[in-house]
Amino acid sequence: MAETVEVTVQRYNPETDSAPRLQTYEVPYKDDWVVLDAILYIKDHLDATLSYRWSCRMGICGSCGMNVDGHPKLTCSAHLREYRRGFTVEPLSNFPVIRDLVVDIDDFMAKLKSVKPWIVRELEQPLGDGEYLQSNNQIDHYRQFSQCINCMLCYAACPVYGMEPEFLGPAAIALARRYNLDSRDEGTVERVNVLAASEGIWECSCIGECSVACPKGVDPAKAIQQTKFDTVNGAIMSTMLMPFGNRR
Amino acid sequence: MEFPLYDVLIVGGGGAGLRAAIAAAETDPGLKILIVSKVYPMRSHTVSAEGGAAAALRPEDSWENHAFDTVKGSDYISDQFVVETFVREAPVELIQLEHWGCPWSRDPDGKISARPFGGMTTWRTCFAADKTGFHMLHTLFQTSLKYDRIERLDETFVTSLLVEDGRCVGIAALNQRSGVMSAVRAKTVILTTGGNGRIYAFSTNGNICTGDGMALAYRAGVPLKDMEMVQFHPTGLPSTGILITEAVRGEGGYLTNNKGERFLKDYVPSKMELGPRDIISRAMVTEFEAGRGFAGPYGNYMHLDVRHLFMRELGLDYVGIDIVHDPIPVRPVEHYMMGGIDCDITGATSLPGLFTAGECANVGLNGANRLGSNSLSECLVFGAAAGRAAAHQAQEAKAPTSNPVDALLKDETRRVEKKYLESRQGTEKLAEIRVEMQRSMDEHVGVFRTAEGLKEEEKLIAGFRQRFARLKIEDRSHVFNTELTAALELDYMLELAEVMTASAINRKESRGAHARRDFPKRNDEHYLANQIATHVPGGKPKLEFRPVRITHWQPQARTY
């Protein structure tokens, strides 16, 4: 008999279940499999009713985030060999569950839009005049914050978001920071209202779980701390330099 | 019942769809635009493209050179007028994307940088580190949020196009979250649903690449073009099919056989690793057959050696390959569909009101073989063109009335419910049919084809379709029923597999990616043409050839 591994999956179908339940499956163990392969095996061979999202298998589309043994992971990048003794898969924490492993991320989609994640400029250079010049050094200022794949692992890891669903959250703040740091952007002032609002950066209690959870090396905790610093500095500067002007 | 009405409705939220939406919004800020996607747009498969986007931006390059490389790469069945338009527009689109914030990698002078790529004679592939598609997609998606007139229906699966009086008037779709079928009226519809690589078992494509838009258009009577032209990328990881970007060869990686030889010297001596994908894939399979491949648990493979390049990261650490010390095992993998929905240079199809762009379309750019890095630029150039053309048409068009839509939706709802959710008679398992289709397509409609294998595949597909009619759906619930959406997708894929196989049988020559062992030569006398496949309800696809448009470049032998 080939080697197997026990996979326990949280199931929930709002049409038939009053509460989530756990179901265990026995899945072949393969050394080069990832957790997602085990879930695909369940769907194809053991239980066609299991629902989850997935697509690219290469850690870039951000679809297949789930809690594996309580930790938020991209299941396409979580190796089965690290879970040889069996494991539990649950939907990402802190989100409403639609069904089984599928969570509702509409809240993030609205928050993303609220931070204006696009280039804001007073004057657009005509396309015929070519690109805005930018050095690789200038790209390095914002590069890591541009790597966010919106996989939601950081929201699942964030204890503050778990308690205060209004919190803007790690990815949205990191993406706001990405644009604020871009030499082509002039939108910092427009974003400050959302970032410095009561649900913005000041909600964060600096636990840093978001940065630990991120599978793409983004450091949202750093983005939040930098933004706090800039916001305070900006406020002090404007009071000192223009005590009566520049009131918005 | 009143159904929501939009001026421009876009099916698919990847590179082409988002670019089309923004173009429509900029053409006329008064238009109401809707993006309907079966996933959240940032999950679209554009995200996986690594290498880059081609445009003749650099002073030493010219649009003529880019055009010639593309035409030659296509083995002379691209539409040369389309190619010329494309190469002139591509630089503008890349700069537009730069203005929207795409973090293109730069030269020391701060300008957008470029790298060499297969089949391109000069450095013309612009890139954003090793994540060009990811950055393009997120830049477009985030920019699209700026336009309040662009609305979205995420995770909504389109089951059919609504056609009334010979015009496309909207869509019927399944809301995956509620399981409810609904209709949306639209003055114009743009299909930008991407490729269909999941028809194959060994593919770089994500799970969502199931050819939905191609099948939707085909069933609505719009022809598909050159469906035999499937690109196999030379460097997929043997186990999963995950792609090793062509940029690795661009940067100087070697392909070696089990004798340690850079075997491409016998196939594309002047280009070596920078040869086009179709030729390198064939060279690899030929070497395998001569016993010069490495044997592994997933079949034969070659070595892609980058040890001399001192590259550190390719994102491969998680598959357990140490690229500093070991060569990377690779084998040819299904990657891209050159074929697609027949359309003109504005994306307009033969069905009034229906447009298309991106991989699901075949505007005539790629012919029999696409050059790497032309497809991202294609999404931008022709996504924008389709968005503008649809916007202009919507400004003039009358709003479709709700009455016929009501009847069409009722029929469609009945069809989906009855076929999938109510039937208790079924015995066939979805996953089994899908896996058998994928494996047989790998075997018979792969890098090399024969009449025998293709005819065998034709029979097999007919069998799969019969079994599909006896499908048993185990999941009867409405909320996020992924077995149901997988069944709808398999239905699309079986339809397309049939067209691809029939088209491959009917092109009795070898050209670009279509390599027939029984007809190993290119035959310009008969097949310097695009193959058009039209749906015949209840019958086999109707196939005919249409001569290509040649402007400047007469066909020559395609050697490198």
Coordinates of C-alpha atoms in Angstrom, one line a residue, chain B residues 93-363:
Chain B
E93 CA 0.8 51.2 -25.2
L94 CA 3.9 50.4 -23.2
I95 CA 4.4 54.0 -22.5
Q96 CA 0.8 54.4 -21.5
L97 CA 1.2 51.5 -19.1
E98 CA 4.3 53.3 -17.7
H99 CA 2.3 56.4 -17.1
W100 CA -0.2 54.3 -15.2
G101 CA 2.5 53.1 -12.9
C102 CA 3.8 49.8 -14.3
P103 CA 7.3 49.3 -12.7
W104 CA 9.2 48.6 -15.9
S105 CA 12.8 47.8 -15.3
R106 CA 15.0 50.7 -16.5
D107 CA 18.2 51.4 -18.2
P108 CA 20.8 53.6 -16.4
D109 CA 19.3 56.7 -18.2
G110 CA 15.9 56.0 -16.6
K111 CA 14.2 54.8 -19.8
I112 CA 12.3 51.6 -20.1
S113 CA 14.8 48.8 -20.5
A114 CA 14.6 45.8 -22.9
R115 CA 16.1 42.3 -23.1
P116 CA 16.6 39.7 -25.9
F117 CA 13.9 37.1 -26.5
G118 CA 13.3 34.1 -28.7
G119 CA 12.8 34.9 -32.4
M120 CA 13.4 38.6 -31.9
T121 CA 16.4 39.9 -33.7
T122 CA 17.2 42.7 -31.3
W123 CA 16.6 43.7 -27.6
R124 CA 13.0 44.6 -27.7
T125 CA 11.3 42.8 -24.8
C126 CA 10.4 45.2 -22.1
F127 CA 10.1 43.7 -18.6
A128 CA 9.2 44.4 -15.0
A129 CA 11.8 42.2 -13.3
D130 CA 10.6 38.6 -13.7
K131 CA 7.0 39.4 -13.2
T132 CA 5.9 41.4 -16.2
G133 CA 2.4 40.0 -16.5
F134 CA 1.8 40.3 -12.8
H135 CA 2.8 44.0 -12.8
M136 CA 0.9 44.7 -16.0
L137 CA -2.3 43.1 -14.6
H138 CA -2.2 44.8 -11.3
T139 CA -1.3 48.1 -12.8
L140 CA -4.3 47.8 -15.2
F141 CA -6.6 46.5 -12.5
Q142 CA -5.7 49.2 -10.0
T143 CA -5.9 51.9 -12.7
S144 CA -9.4 50.6 -13.7
L145 CA -10.6 51.3 -10.1
K146 CA -10.1 55.0 -10.9
Y147 CA -13.1 55.0 -13.2
D148 CA -16.4 55.0 -11.5
R149 CA -18.2 54.1 -14.7
I150 CA -16.4 50.8 -14.8
E151 CA -18.4 48.3 -12.7
R152 CA -17.7 44.7 -12.1
L153 CA -19.5 41.4 -11.6
D154 CA -16.7 39.3 -10.1
E155 CA -17.0 35.5 -9.9
T156 CA -19.8 35.4 -12.4
F157 CA -19.6 32.6 -15.0
V158 CA -21.0 33.4 -18.5
T159 CA -23.0 30.5 -19.9
S160 CA -24.1 32.0 -23.2
L161 CA -24.2 35.0 -25.4
L162 CA -27.7 36.4 -25.9
V163 CA -28.4 36.9 -29.6
E164 CA -31.5 38.6 -30.9
D165 CA -32.2 39.5 -34.6
G166 CA -28.7 38.7 -35.5
R167 CA -27.2 41.0 -32.9
C168 CA -25.4 40.2 -29.6
V169 CA -27.6 41.9 -27.0
G170 CA -26.0 40.6 -23.8
I171 CA -25.1 37.6 -21.7
A172 CA -26.6 35.0 -19.5
A173 CA -24.5 34.2 -16.5
L174 CA -24.3 32.1 -13.3
N175 CA -23.5 34.1 -10.2
Q176 CA -21.2 31.6 -8.5
R177 CA -21.9 33.0 -5.0
S178 CA -25.7 32.6 -5.2
G179 CA -26.0 30.0 -7.9
V180 CA -28.6 32.2 -9.6
M181 CA -28.7 32.6 -13.3
S182 CA -29.2 36.1 -14.5
A183 CA -29.0 38.2 -17.7
V184 CA -27.3 41.5 -18.5
R185 CA -28.3 43.5 -21.5
A186 CA -25.5 45.3 -23.4
K187 CA -25.2 47.3 -26.6
T188 CA -21.8 45.8 -27.2
V189 CA -20.0 42.8 -25.7
I190 CA -16.2 42.2 -25.8
L191 CA -14.9 38.7 -25.2
T192 CA -11.5 38.7 -23.5
T193 CA -11.4 35.4 -21.7
G194 CA -7.9 34.3 -22.5
G195 CA -6.6 30.9 -23.6
N196 CA -7.7 27.3 -23.4
G197 CA -4.6 25.4 -22.3
R198 CA -6.4 23.3 -19.8
I199 CA -7.5 21.2 -22.7
Y200 CA -4.1 19.6 -22.3
A201 CA -2.8 17.7 -19.3
F202 CA 0.6 19.2 -19.4
S203 CA 0.2 22.9 -19.7
T204 CA 1.6 26.1 -18.2
N205 CA -2.0 27.5 -18.1
G206 CA -3.8 28.1 -14.8
N207 CA -7.0 26.2 -13.9
I208 CA -9.2 29.0 -15.3
C209 CA -7.8 28.9 -18.9
T210 CA -10.7 26.8 -20.4
G211 CA -11.4 28.7 -23.6
D212 CA -14.8 30.0 -22.4
G213 CA -15.0 33.0 -24.8
M214 CA -14.0 30.9 -27.8
A215 CA -16.7 28.4 -27.1
L216 CA -19.3 31.1 -26.4
A217 CA -18.5 32.9 -29.7
Y218 CA -18.4 29.6 -31.7
R219 CA -21.8 28.5 -30.4
A220 CA -23.2 31.9 -31.3
G221 CA -22.1 31.2 -34.9
V222 CA -18.9 33.2 -34.9
P223 CA -16.0 31.4 -36.7
L224 CA -12.8 30.3 -35.0
K225 CA -9.5 30.7 -36.9
D226 CA -6.4 28.5 -37.0
M227 CA -7.4 26.4 -34.1
E228 CA -4.7 23.8 -35.0
M229 CA -2.1 26.3 -34.0
V230 CA -1.1 25.5 -30.4
Q231 CA 2.2 26.7 -29.0
F232 CA 4.4 24.4 -27.0
H233 CA 6.9 26.2 -24.9
P234 CA 10.3 24.4 -24.7
T235 CA 10.9 24.9 -21.0
G236 CA 8.3 23.6 -18.7
L237 CA 9.1 21.8 -15.4
P238 CA 8.5 18.1 -16.0
S239 CA 6.3 17.5 -13.0
T240 CA 3.9 20.4 -13.0
G241 CA 4.3 22.2 -16.3
I242 CA 5.2 25.4 -14.5
L243 CA 7.1 27.6 -16.9
I244 CA 10.7 28.6 -16.8
T245 CA 10.6 31.9 -18.5
E246 CA 12.2 32.3 -21.9
A247 CA 14.1 35.2 -20.4
V248 CA 16.4 32.6 -18.9
R249 CA 17.5 31.7 -22.4
G250 CA 17.5 35.3 -23.4
E251 CA 20.0 36.0 -20.6
G252 CA 22.3 33.2 -21.8
G253 CA 21.0 29.9 -20.4
Y254 CA 22.0 26.7 -22.4
L255 CA 19.8 23.8 -23.4
T256 CA 21.8 20.5 -23.3
N257 CA 21.0 16.9 -24.1
N258 CA 22.3 13.8 -22.3
K259 CA 25.6 14.0 -24.2
G260 CA 26.1 17.4 -22.7
E261 CA 25.8 19.0 -26.2
R262 CA 24.0 22.2 -27.0
F263 CA 21.9 20.3 -29.5
L264 CA 20.2 23.3 -31.0
K265 CA 23.3 23.7 -33.1
D266 CA 21.8 21.1 -35.4
Y267 CA 18.4 22.9 -35.6
V268 CA 18.7 26.7 -35.2
P269 CA 22.5 27.2 -35.6
S270 CA 22.3 31.0 -35.9
K271 CA 20.0 31.5 -33.1
M272 CA 20.7 28.6 -30.7
E273 CA 18.7 29.1 -27.5
L274 CA 17.1 32.3 -28.9
G275 CA 15.3 30.4 -31.6
P276 CA 11.6 30.5 -31.8
R277 CA 9.5 28.2 -29.5
D278 CA 8.0 25.9 -32.1
I279 CA 11.4 24.9 -33.6
I280 CA 13.1 24.4 -30.2
S281 CA 10.2 22.3 -28.9
R282 CA 10.4 20.1 -32.0
A283 CA 14.2 19.8 -31.7
M284 CA 13.8 18.6 -28.1
V285 CA 11.2 15.9 -29.0
T286 CA 13.4 14.8 -32.0
E287 CA 16.4 14.5 -29.6
F288 CA 14.2 12.5 -27.1
E289 CA 13.3 10.1 -29.9
A290 CA 16.9 9.7 -30.8
G291 CA 17.6 8.6 -27.2
R292 CA 19.5 11.8 -26.3
G293 CA 17.1 13.0 -23.6
F294 CA 17.3 12.4 -19.9
A295 CA 14.8 9.9 -18.5
G296 CA 12.7 10.9 -15.5
P297 CA 9.6 9.9 -13.7
Y298 CA 7.6 12.3 -15.9
G299 CA 9.1 11.2 -19.2
N300 CA 12.1 12.6 -21.1
Y301 CA 13.6 16.0 -20.4
M302 CA 16.5 18.2 -21.2
H303 CA 18.8 20.3 -19.1
L304 CA 18.4 24.1 -19.0
D305 CA 21.7 25.2 -17.6
V306 CA 22.2 28.6 -16.0
R307 CA 25.0 27.7 -13.7
H308 CA 27.4 30.0 -15.6
L309 CA 25.1 33.0 -15.3
F310 CA 25.3 33.4 -11.6
M311 CA 21.5 33.9 -11.4
R312 CA 20.3 33.6 -7.9
E313 CA 16.6 33.6 -8.0
L314 CA 14.1 32.2 -10.4
G315 CA 11.5 31.4 -7.8
L316 CA 12.5 27.8 -8.2
D317 CA 13.7 27.2 -4.6
Y318 CA 10.2 25.8 -3.8
V319 CA 10.4 23.1 -6.3
G320 CA 13.7 22.0 -4.8
I321 CA 16.0 23.0 -7.6
D322 CA 19.3 24.7 -6.8
I323 CA 19.9 26.6 -10.0
V324 CA 23.3 27.7 -8.9
H325 CA 24.6 24.1 -8.7
D326 CA 22.2 22.0 -10.9
P327 CA 20.8 22.3 -14.3
I328 CA 17.0 22.7 -14.5
P329 CA 15.1 19.8 -16.0
V330 CA 12.7 21.0 -18.7
R331 CA 10.4 19.5 -21.4
P332 CA 8.0 21.1 -24.0
V333 CA 4.7 22.1 -22.5
E334 CA 1.5 23.5 -23.9
H335 CA 1.6 27.2 -23.4
Y336 CA -0.5 29.4 -25.8
M337 CA -3.3 29.2 -28.3
M338 CA -2.5 31.1 -31.5
G339 CA -6.0 30.2 -32.8
G340 CA -9.1 32.0 -31.6
I341 CA -12.2 34.0 -32.4
D342 CA -12.0 35.4 -35.9
C343 CA -12.1 39.2 -35.8
D344 CA -11.0 42.3 -37.7
I345 CA -8.4 44.8 -36.6
T346 CA -10.8 46.6 -34.3
G347 CA -11.8 43.3 -32.6
A348 CA -15.2 43.2 -34.4
T349 CA -16.5 39.7 -35.1
S350 CA -19.0 38.5 -37.7
L351 CA -21.8 38.9 -35.1
P352 CA -22.8 42.6 -34.9
G353 CA -22.3 43.9 -31.4
L354 CA -19.6 41.3 -30.5
F355 CA -15.9 42.1 -30.2
T356 CA -12.9 40.2 -28.9
A357 CA -9.3 40.7 -28.0
G358 CA -6.3 38.9 -26.4
E359 CA -5.6 35.2 -26.4
C360 CA -9.2 34.2 -27.0
A361 CA -9.2 36.2 -30.2
N362 CA -7.3 35.6 -33.4
V363 CA -6.9 39.0 -34.9

